[in-house]
Each structure stands twice: as C-alpha cells, then as structure tokens.
Amino acid sequence: MKRIVILISGRGSNMEAIVKACAAEQWPARIAAVVSNRPEAKGLEFAAAHGIATAVVDHKQHTSREAFDAELARAIDAHAPDLVVLAGFMRILTPGFVEHYAGRMINIHPSLLPAFPGLHTHRRAIELGCKLAGATVHYVTAELDHGPIVVQAAVPVLPGDAEATLSQRVLVQEHRIYPMAVRWIVSDALDSRDGVIVHRGGEAQLVVG
Ligand code: NHR
Ligand code: GAR
C-alpha cells in the first residue's frame, strides 16, 4: 500500500476527489494525512469526517520560508509518504524542501503549462483572449510550475466568460485528471523517457472537456 499525504490551503475539492476515487476504485494506496497551511481551510473538515489524520502548519507562525518548510516537512514525514500531493496548496516551496521530495511530489496547476505559471491564471487567459484553457498535473521542481507533465485537461474559453465561470469549467476537469494521475502513480503505470512522463500502457494523457 502506497502512502499519500495531501497538502491543501482551502476548499479542498481536489483532495476530496482523490479521497473518493481512492476508496471507490480500491487503489493500492491510502490517504495517510491531509496537511494545511491555513487553520481555517474547509478541506480539513472533510478529511477529519472521513477518518483521515489532519495537521496544520500555519505559515504565519513562522518567520522565514525555510522555517515554515522545515516544520511542514516534519508534519509530512511523520506519515512516511510515498507520494505528496499539492491540491490547491498556495505557498511556494523552497529548493531544499522540493529536493527532499524529488520524484514523489506532484501539483495541479490551473493552466495549460507552460502557459501561465504562477497565480491568477484564468484572469490572465481571459484578458489575453485565449480560446483554450485548462489544467496540468506535474511533478514539482524548484522552478515554479515547470516540472515534468503527467496529464493535462483542456476546455474552451467561451465568449462572456468571467474568472468564476472559466475556473468552474476547469475545476470539473481537474476532478477528472487529478485522481487519474494519482492512480497512475500509485499503480506504477508511468515511466520517464528523456524527462518526459509517459503512460506505459499508452493511456491518453490529455483530456478534452
Ligand atoms: N513550489 C515549487 N518550488 N515549485 C512548484 O512548482 C510549486 C511550488 C509551490 C506551490 C502550486 C502553484 C500553483 O499550482 C505550487 C507549485 C502558490 C503560488 C504563490 O505565488 C504560486 C504557484 C503555486 C502556488 N504563492 C504565494 C507565496 O508567496 C502566496 C499566495 C497566497 O497565499 O495566496 O508563496 O499555482
Ligand atoms: C484549484 O483550481 C487548483 O488548480 C488551484 O486552486 C484550486 C484549488 O481548489 N491551485 C492553485 O491555484 C495553486 N496555486 P480546491 O482547494 O477546491 O482543490
């Protein structure tokens, strides 16, 4: 059984989708803990209600990113994870922290990377008149939103879209591709070829919503 620790900062709907898929599809894995940097994160309630261990490491209680990351790593490593899943986790992580979890930490980013790394992806896509938007699951590297891509989902940007309508359309697809990506990893279905992640069985690593 692979052990998964999920990091959240807020609502936790992606975490919820992963918890539910893990149970429904009987993955060879368990969600060992959910950790938040915000004590008020809504997702903590869902995790606790499902019998999952929760922890809070409040970034506001730490004077530097290094000190916060050290405490965060302690909370995570208490659960000996095989995989760390960033699910709406909103703190940039230091290179030392990323190195400690190299090859076993993934993130979902709400854009079609390499377009729009960083924040406010949907607003920026609308402002620039993009016709296609989406989300990307990628391995986390020290460079923000730049790690090897596991799977992407694409959705149209529709006339009249606002940040709220576009982000909702993308979120529906996030809830499809993030559980899929985690399932692939815990069942050892992925391979790295020249730095590119490929599904050994040839399953599509693109979802079009
Ligand atoms: N850390 C590293 N080193 N590499 C990545 O690829 C990371 C990461 C930490 C988080 C998620 C990412 C996203 O999917 C992620 C990927 C937060 C920010 C940010 O600017 C940017 C990207 C992501 C997450 N955070 C502000 C900060 O100062 C705080 C913003 C807030 O609290 O609302 O850390 O988009
Ligand atoms: C998701 O859309 C996720 O892609 C995005 O925040 C939302 C979290 O929702 N992540 C980031 O913007 C990371 N910077 P959730 O808490 O309901 O999963």
mmCIF file of C-alpha atoms and ligand atoms in Angstrom:
data_model
loop_
_atom_site.group_PDB
_atom_site.id
_atom_site.type_symbol
_atom_site.label_atom_id
_atom_site.label_comp_id
_atom_site.label_asym_id
_atom_site.label_seq_id
_atom_site.Cartn_x
_atom_site.Cartn_y
_atom_site.Cartn_z
ATOM 1 C CA MET A 1 0.000 0.000 0.000
ATOM 2 C CA LYS A 2 1.377 3.382 -1.030
ATOM 3 C CA ARG A 3 1.012 6.179 1.485
ATOM 4 C CA ILE A 4 -0.252 9.557 0.238
ATOM 5 C CA VAL A 5 -0.092 12.904 2.053
ATOM 6 C CA ILE A 6 -2.213 15.702 0.549
ATOM 7 C CA LEU A 7 -1.399 19.391 1.100
ATOM 8 C CA ILE A 8 -4.212 21.938 0.883
ATOM 9 C CA SER A 9 -4.794 25.622 1.649
ATOM 10 C CA GLY A 10 -8.557 25.994 1.276
ATOM 11 C CA ARG A 11 -11.677 24.364 -0.118
ATOM 12 C CA GLY A 12 -10.014 21.046 -0.854
ATOM 13 C CA SER A 13 -12.278 19.879 -3.672
ATOM 14 C CA ASN A 14 -9.374 18.207 -5.493
ATOM 15 C CA MET A 15 -8.362 16.450 -2.264
ATOM 16 C CA GLU A 16 -11.970 15.286 -1.908
ATOM 17 C CA ALA A 17 -11.983 13.902 -5.472
ATOM 18 C CA ILE A 18 -8.780 11.947 -4.734
ATOM 19 C CA VAL A 19 -10.057 10.591 -1.399
ATOM 20 C CA LYS A 20 -13.290 9.425 -3.026
ATOM 21 C CA ALA A 21 -11.598 7.837 -6.052
ATOM 22 C CA CYS A 22 -9.065 6.037 -3.832
ATOM 23 C CA ALA A 23 -11.916 4.386 -1.925
ATOM 24 C CA ALA A 24 -14.261 3.793 -4.876
ATOM 25 C CA GLU A 25 -11.578 2.336 -7.173
ATOM 26 C CA GLN A 26 -9.701 0.474 -4.422
ATOM 27 C CA TRP A 27 -6.288 1.856 -5.250
ATOM 28 C CA PRO A 28 -3.263 0.110 -3.697
ATOM 29 C CA ALA A 29 -2.916 3.248 -1.581
ATOM 30 C CA ARG A 30 -4.280 5.114 1.391
ATOM 31 C CA ILE A 31 -4.538 8.798 2.221
ATOM 32 C CA ALA A 32 -2.306 8.916 5.311
ATOM 33 C CA ALA A 33 -2.886 12.589 6.128
ATOM 34 C CA VAL A 34 -4.136 15.955 4.931
ATOM 35 C CA VAL A 35 -1.968 18.929 5.906
ATOM 36 C CA SER A 36 -2.953 22.598 5.570
ATOM 37 C CA ASN A 37 -1.013 25.827 5.993
ATOM 38 C CA ARG A 38 -4.274 27.555 6.891
ATOM 39 C CA PRO A 39 -6.126 26.537 10.087
ATOM 40 C CA GLU A 40 -9.481 27.633 8.577
ATOM 41 C CA ALA A 41 -9.149 25.507 5.388
ATOM 42 C CA LYS A 42 -12.561 23.964 4.663
ATOM 43 C CA GLY A 43 -10.989 20.773 3.365
ATOM 44 C CA LEU A 44 -9.766 19.854 6.864
ATOM 45 C CA GLU A 45 -13.367 19.184 7.910
ATOM 46 C CA PHE A 46 -13.975 16.753 5.060
ATOM 47 C CA ALA A 47 -10.731 14.900 5.812
ATOM 48 C CA ALA A 48 -11.463 14.610 9.541
ATOM 49 C CA ALA A 49 -15.032 13.458 8.817
ATOM 50 C CA HIS A 50 -13.560 10.661 6.690
ATOM 51 C CA GLY A 51 -11.223 9.479 9.425
ATOM 52 C CA ILE A 52 -8.087 10.907 7.820
ATOM 53 C CA ALA A 53 -5.372 12.358 10.060
ATOM 54 C CA THR A 54 -5.100 16.136 9.714
ATOM 55 C CA ALA A 55 -2.400 18.636 10.638
ATOM 56 C CA VAL A 56 -1.972 22.393 10.364
ATOM 57 C CA VAL A 57 1.367 24.116 9.871
ATOM 58 C CA ASP A 58 0.493 27.816 9.841
ATOM 59 C CA HIS A 59 2.907 29.804 7.676
ATOM 60 C CA LYS A 60 2.011 32.941 9.664
ATOM 61 C CA GLN A 61 3.591 31.362 12.758
ATOM 62 C CA HIS A 62 6.983 31.109 11.037
ATOM 63 C CA THR A 63 9.468 33.887 10.419
ATOM 64 C CA SER A 64 11.008 32.518 7.225
ATOM 65 C CA ARG A 65 10.060 30.222 4.345
ATOM 66 C CA GLU A 66 12.876 27.870 5.417
ATOM 67 C CA ALA A 67 11.480 27.593 8.966
ATOM 68 C CA PHE A 68 7.946 27.020 7.660
ATOM 69 C CA ASP A 69 9.126 24.383 5.195
ATOM 70 C CA ALA A 70 11.148 22.579 7.888
ATOM 71 C CA GLU A 71 8.074 22.323 10.109
ATOM 72 C CA LEU A 72 5.909 21.315 7.145
ATOM 73 C CA ALA A 73 8.366 18.544 6.225
ATOM 74 C CA ARG A 74 8.268 17.272 9.820
ATOM 75 C CA ALA A 75 4.460 17.097 9.742
ATOM 76 C CA ILE A 76 4.502 15.309 6.378
ATOM 77 C CA ASP A 77 7.313 12.869 7.191
ATOM 78 C CA ALA A 78 5.516 11.772 10.363
ATOM 79 C CA HIS A 79 3.284 9.893 7.882
ATOM 80 C CA ALA A 80 6.151 8.417 5.801
ATOM 81 C CA PRO A 81 4.584 9.248 2.417
ATOM 82 C CA ASP A 82 5.436 7.612 -0.884
ATOM 83 C CA LEU A 83 3.686 10.499 -2.629
ATOM 84 C CA VAL A 84 2.983 14.120 -1.635
ATOM 85 C CA VAL A 85 0.066 15.736 -3.482
ATOM 86 C CA LEU A 86 -0.331 19.530 -3.636
ATOM 87 C CA ALA A 87 -4.056 20.187 -4.073
ATOM 88 C CA GLY A 88 -4.722 23.919 -4.062
ATOM 89 C CA PHE A 89 -1.682 24.438 -1.849
ATOM 90 C CA MET A 90 -0.775 28.122 -2.065
ATOM 91 C CA ARG A 91 2.766 28.513 -0.628
ATOM 92 C CA ILE A 92 5.837 28.485 -2.861
ATOM 93 C CA LEU A 93 8.225 25.815 -1.554
ATOM 94 C CA THR A 94 11.969 26.281 -1.007
ATOM 95 C CA PRO A 95 14.509 24.348 -3.137
ATOM 96 C CA GLY A 96 15.595 22.274 -0.115
ATOM 97 C CA PHE A 97 12.031 21.158 0.566
ATOM 98 C CA VAL A 98 11.453 20.302 -3.097
ATOM 99 C CA GLU A 99 14.717 18.321 -3.207
ATOM 100 C CA HIS A 100 13.652 16.277 -0.161
ATOM 101 C CA TYR A 101 10.522 15.144 -2.058
ATOM 102 C CA ALA A 102 12.128 14.918 -5.529
ATOM 103 C CA GLY A 103 10.248 12.480 -7.760
ATOM 104 C CA ARG A 104 7.475 11.967 -5.207
ATOM 105 C CA MET A 105 5.624 15.305 -5.147
ATOM 106 C CA ILE A 106 3.027 16.451 -7.678
ATOM 107 C CA ASN A 107 0.862 19.547 -8.143
ATOM 108 C CA ILE A 108 -2.234 20.518 -10.096
ATOM 109 C CA HIS A 109 -1.932 23.918 -11.707
ATOM 110 C CA PRO A 110 -4.962 25.618 -13.283
ATOM 111 C CA SER A 111 -3.484 26.366 -16.705
ATOM 112 C CA LEU A 112 -2.129 24.575 -19.761
ATOM 113 C CA LEU A 113 1.533 24.755 -18.769
ATOM 114 C CA PRO A 114 3.945 26.127 -19.872
ATOM 115 C CA ALA A 115 1.388 28.934 -20.342
ATOM 116 C CA PHE A 116 0.609 30.976 -17.231
ATOM 117 C CA PRO A 117 2.763 29.705 -14.384
ATOM 118 C CA GLY A 118 2.016 31.476 -11.091
ATOM 119 C CA LEU A 119 -1.232 32.990 -9.883
ATOM 120 C CA HIS A 120 -4.483 34.324 -11.464
ATOM 121 C CA THR A 121 -4.241 32.001 -14.466
ATOM 122 C CA HIS A 122 -7.890 32.257 -15.532
ATOM 123 C CA ARG A 123 -7.988 36.046 -15.310
ATOM 124 C CA ARG A 124 -4.821 36.292 -17.405
ATOM 125 C CA ALA A 125 -6.138 33.826 -20.022
ATOM 126 C CA ILE A 126 -9.379 35.814 -20.409
ATOM 127 C CA GLU A 127 -7.554 39.154 -20.562
ATOM 128 C CA LEU A 128 -5.326 37.859 -23.377
ATOM 129 C CA GLY A 129 -8.224 36.451 -25.376
ATOM 130 C CA CYS A 130 -7.060 32.820 -25.121
ATOM 131 C CA LYS A 131 -9.547 30.376 -26.673
ATOM 132 C CA LEU A 132 -8.257 27.340 -24.794
ATOM 133 C CA ALA A 133 -7.657 26.957 -21.072
ATOM 134 C CA GLY A 134 -7.186 24.024 -18.745
ATOM 135 C CA ALA A 135 -5.194 22.380 -16.010
ATOM 136 C CA THR A 136 -1.928 20.470 -15.692
ATOM 137 C CA VAL A 137 -0.738 17.833 -13.245
ATOM 138 C CA HIS A 138 3.051 17.984 -12.985
ATOM 139 C CA TYR A 139 5.907 16.835 -10.811
ATOM 140 C CA VAL A 140 7.126 19.619 -8.543
ATOM 141 C CA THR A 141 10.603 21.003 -9.168
ATOM 142 C CA ALA A 142 12.323 24.028 -7.650
ATOM 143 C CA GLU A 143 11.252 26.154 -10.614
ATOM 144 C CA LEU A 144 7.616 27.135 -10.053
ATOM 145 C CA ASP A 145 5.103 25.248 -12.229
ATOM 146 C CA HIS A 146 7.819 23.842 -14.502
ATOM 147 C CA GLY A 147 8.159 20.151 -13.629
ATOM 148 C CA PRO A 148 7.520 17.162 -15.941
ATOM 149 C CA ILE A 149 3.882 16.944 -17.085
ATOM 150 C CA VAL A 150 1.770 13.905 -16.093
ATOM 151 C CA VAL A 151 -1.588 14.815 -17.658
ATOM 152 C CA GLN A 152 -3.413 17.861 -18.997
ATOM 153 C CA ALA A 153 -7.079 18.773 -19.475
ATOM 154 C CA ALA A 154 -8.237 21.366 -21.993
ATOM 155 C CA VAL A 155 -11.504 23.311 -22.025
ATOM 156 C CA PRO A 156 -12.740 26.137 -24.263
ATOM 157 C CA VAL A 157 -12.793 29.739 -23.094
ATOM 158 C CA LEU A 158 -16.315 30.854 -24.060
ATOM 159 C CA PRO A 159 -17.494 34.334 -25.067
ATOM 160 C CA GLY A 160 -18.628 36.200 -21.966
ATOM 161 C CA ASP A 161 -16.556 34.040 -19.616
ATOM 162 C CA ALA A 162 -15.548 35.597 -16.299
ATOM 163 C CA GLU A 163 -12.942 34.205 -13.934
ATOM 164 C CA ALA A 164 -15.687 32.371 -11.991
ATOM 165 C CA THR A 165 -17.254 30.610 -14.979
ATOM 166 C CA LEU A 166 -13.934 29.619 -16.525
ATOM 167 C CA SER A 167 -12.436 28.389 -13.258
ATOM 168 C CA GLN A 168 -15.552 26.269 -12.634
ATOM 169 C CA ARG A 169 -15.296 24.695 -16.112
ATOM 170 C CA VAL A 170 -11.618 23.913 -15.499
ATOM 171 C CA LEU A 171 -12.293 22.587 -11.974
ATOM 172 C CA VAL A 172 -14.682 19.926 -13.311
ATOM 173 C CA GLN A 173 -11.778 18.601 -15.409
ATOM 174 C CA GLU A 174 -9.313 18.909 -12.504
ATOM 175 C CA HIS A 175 -11.521 16.490 -10.612
ATOM 176 C CA ARG A 176 -11.139 14.009 -13.504
ATOM 177 C CA ILE A 177 -7.414 14.294 -14.167
ATOM 178 C CA TYR A 178 -6.018 14.608 -10.640
ATOM 179 C CA PRO A 179 -7.405 11.293 -9.350
ATOM 180 C CA MET A 180 -6.337 9.699 -12.646
ATOM 181 C CA ALA A 181 -2.768 10.960 -12.244
ATOM 182 C CA VAL A 182 -2.512 9.764 -8.638
ATOM 183 C CA ARG A 183 -3.922 6.357 -9.572
ATOM 184 C CA TRP A 184 -1.337 6.015 -12.351
ATOM 185 C CA ILE A 185 1.477 6.829 -9.942
ATOM 186 C CA VAL A 186 0.402 4.528 -7.096
ATOM 187 C CA SER A 187 -0.121 1.689 -9.566
ATOM 188 C CA ASP A 188 3.302 2.330 -11.164
ATOM 189 C CA ALA A 189 1.809 2.987 -14.604
ATOM 190 C CA LEU A 190 4.160 5.835 -15.532
ATOM 191 C CA ASP A 191 7.652 5.912 -16.949
ATOM 192 C CA SER A 192 10.083 8.779 -17.544
ATOM 193 C CA ARG A 193 11.652 8.804 -21.005
ATOM 194 C CA ASP A 194 14.207 11.575 -21.612
ATOM 195 C CA GLY A 195 12.492 13.617 -18.900
ATOM 196 C CA VAL A 196 9.021 13.171 -20.408
ATOM 197 C CA ILE A 197 6.407 11.250 -18.415
ATOM 198 C CA VAL A 198 4.675 8.571 -20.469
ATOM 199 C CA HIS A 199 1.926 6.124 -19.539
ATOM 200 C CA ARG A 200 3.351 2.615 -20.015
ATOM 201 C CA GLY A 201 0.037 1.310 -21.358
ATOM 202 C CA GLY A 202 -0.459 4.231 -23.723
ATOM 203 C CA GLU A 203 -3.453 5.715 -21.905
ATOM 204 C CA ALA A 204 -4.264 9.243 -23.091
ATOM 205 C CA GLN A 205 -2.500 11.913 -21.031
ATOM 206 C CA LEU A 206 -4.809 14.560 -22.464
ATOM 207 C CA VAL A 207 -8.458 15.017 -21.532
ATOM 208 C CA VAL A 208 -10.590 17.369 -23.621
ATOM 209 C CA GLY A 209 -13.557 18.680 -21.665
HETATM 210 N N1 NHR B 1 6.867 25.241 -5.122
HETATM 211 C C1 NHR B 1 7.819 24.935 -6.006
HETATM 212 N N2 NHR B 1 9.076 25.052 -5.602
HETATM 213 N N3 NHR B 1 7.558 24.523 -7.269
HETATM 214 C C2 NHR B 1 6.277 24.426 -7.685
HETATM 215 O O1 NHR B 1 6.045 24.020 -8.923
HETATM 216 C C3 NHR B 1 5.216 24.765 -6.797
HETATM 217 C C4 NHR B 1 5.560 25.168 -5.501
HETATM 218 C C5 NHR B 1 4.575 25.528 -4.570
HETATM 219 C C6 NHR B 1 3.251 25.536 -4.949
HETATM 220 C C7 NHR B 1 1.482 25.333 -6.680
HETATM 221 C C8 NHR B 1 1.405 26.597 -7.571
HETATM 222 C C9 NHR B 1 0.189 26.552 -8.490
HETATM 223 O O2 NHR B 1 -0.251 25.484 -8.894
HETATM 224 C C10 NHR B 1 2.908 25.167 -6.270
HETATM 225 C C11 NHR B 1 3.873 24.763 -7.172
HETATM 226 C C12 NHR B 1 1.403 29.328 -4.942
HETATM 227 C C13 NHR B 1 1.979 30.375 -5.614
HETATM 228 C C14 NHR B 1 2.245 31.696 -4.940
HETATM 229 O O3 NHR B 1 2.639 32.661 -5.572
HETATM 230 C C15 NHR B 1 2.369 30.183 -6.937
HETATM 231 C C16 NHR B 1 2.159 28.955 -7.543
HETATM 232 C C17 NHR B 1 1.569 27.892 -6.853
HETATM 233 C C18 NHR B 1 1.189 28.096 -5.551
HETATM 234 N N4 NHR B 1 2.051 31.781 -3.587
HETATM 235 C C19 NHR B 1 2.285 32.960 -2.764
HETATM 236 C C20 NHR B 1 3.614 32.834 -1.977
HETATM 237 O O4 NHR B 1 4.175 33.895 -1.686
HETATM 238 C C21 NHR B 1 1.199 33.145 -1.735
HETATM 239 C C22 NHR B 1 -0.153 33.288 -2.342
HETATM 240 C C23 NHR B 1 -1.297 33.096 -1.339
HETATM 241 O O5 NHR B 1 -1.040 32.731 -0.171
HETATM 242 O O6 NHR B 1 -2.455 33.261 -1.748
HETATM 243 O O7 NHR B 1 4.024 31.704 -1.639
HETATM 244 O O8 NHR B 1 -0.295 27.619 -8.912
HETATM 245 C C1 GAR B 2 -7.764 24.532 -8.000
HETATM 246 O O1 GAR B 2 -8.346 25.131 -9.124
HETATM 247 C C2 GAR B 2 -6.277 24.385 -8.204
HETATM 248 O O2 GAR B 2 -5.923 24.066 -9.521
HETATM 249 C C3 GAR B 2 -5.810 25.762 -7.867
HETATM 250 O O3 GAR B 2 -6.610 26.207 -6.808
HETATM 251 C C4 GAR B 2 -7.845 25.491 -6.810
HETATM 252 C C5 GAR B 2 -7.947 24.749 -5.513
HETATM 253 O O4 GAR B 2 -9.239 24.230 -5.354
HETATM 254 N N1 GAR B 2 -4.438 25.770 -7.475
HETATM 255 C C6 GAR B 2 -3.716 26.854 -7.464
HETATM 256 O O5 GAR B 2 -4.111 27.911 -7.900
HETATM 257 C C7 GAR B 2 -2.346 26.676 -6.869
HETATM 258 N N2 GAR B 2 -1.708 27.929 -6.850
HETATM 259 P P1 GAR B 2 -9.530 23.116 -4.263
HETATM 260 O O6 GAR B 2 -8.950 23.615 -2.954
HETATM 261 O O7 GAR B 2 -11.019 23.042 -4.217
HETATM 262 O O8 GAR B 2 -8.889 21.845 -4.724
#
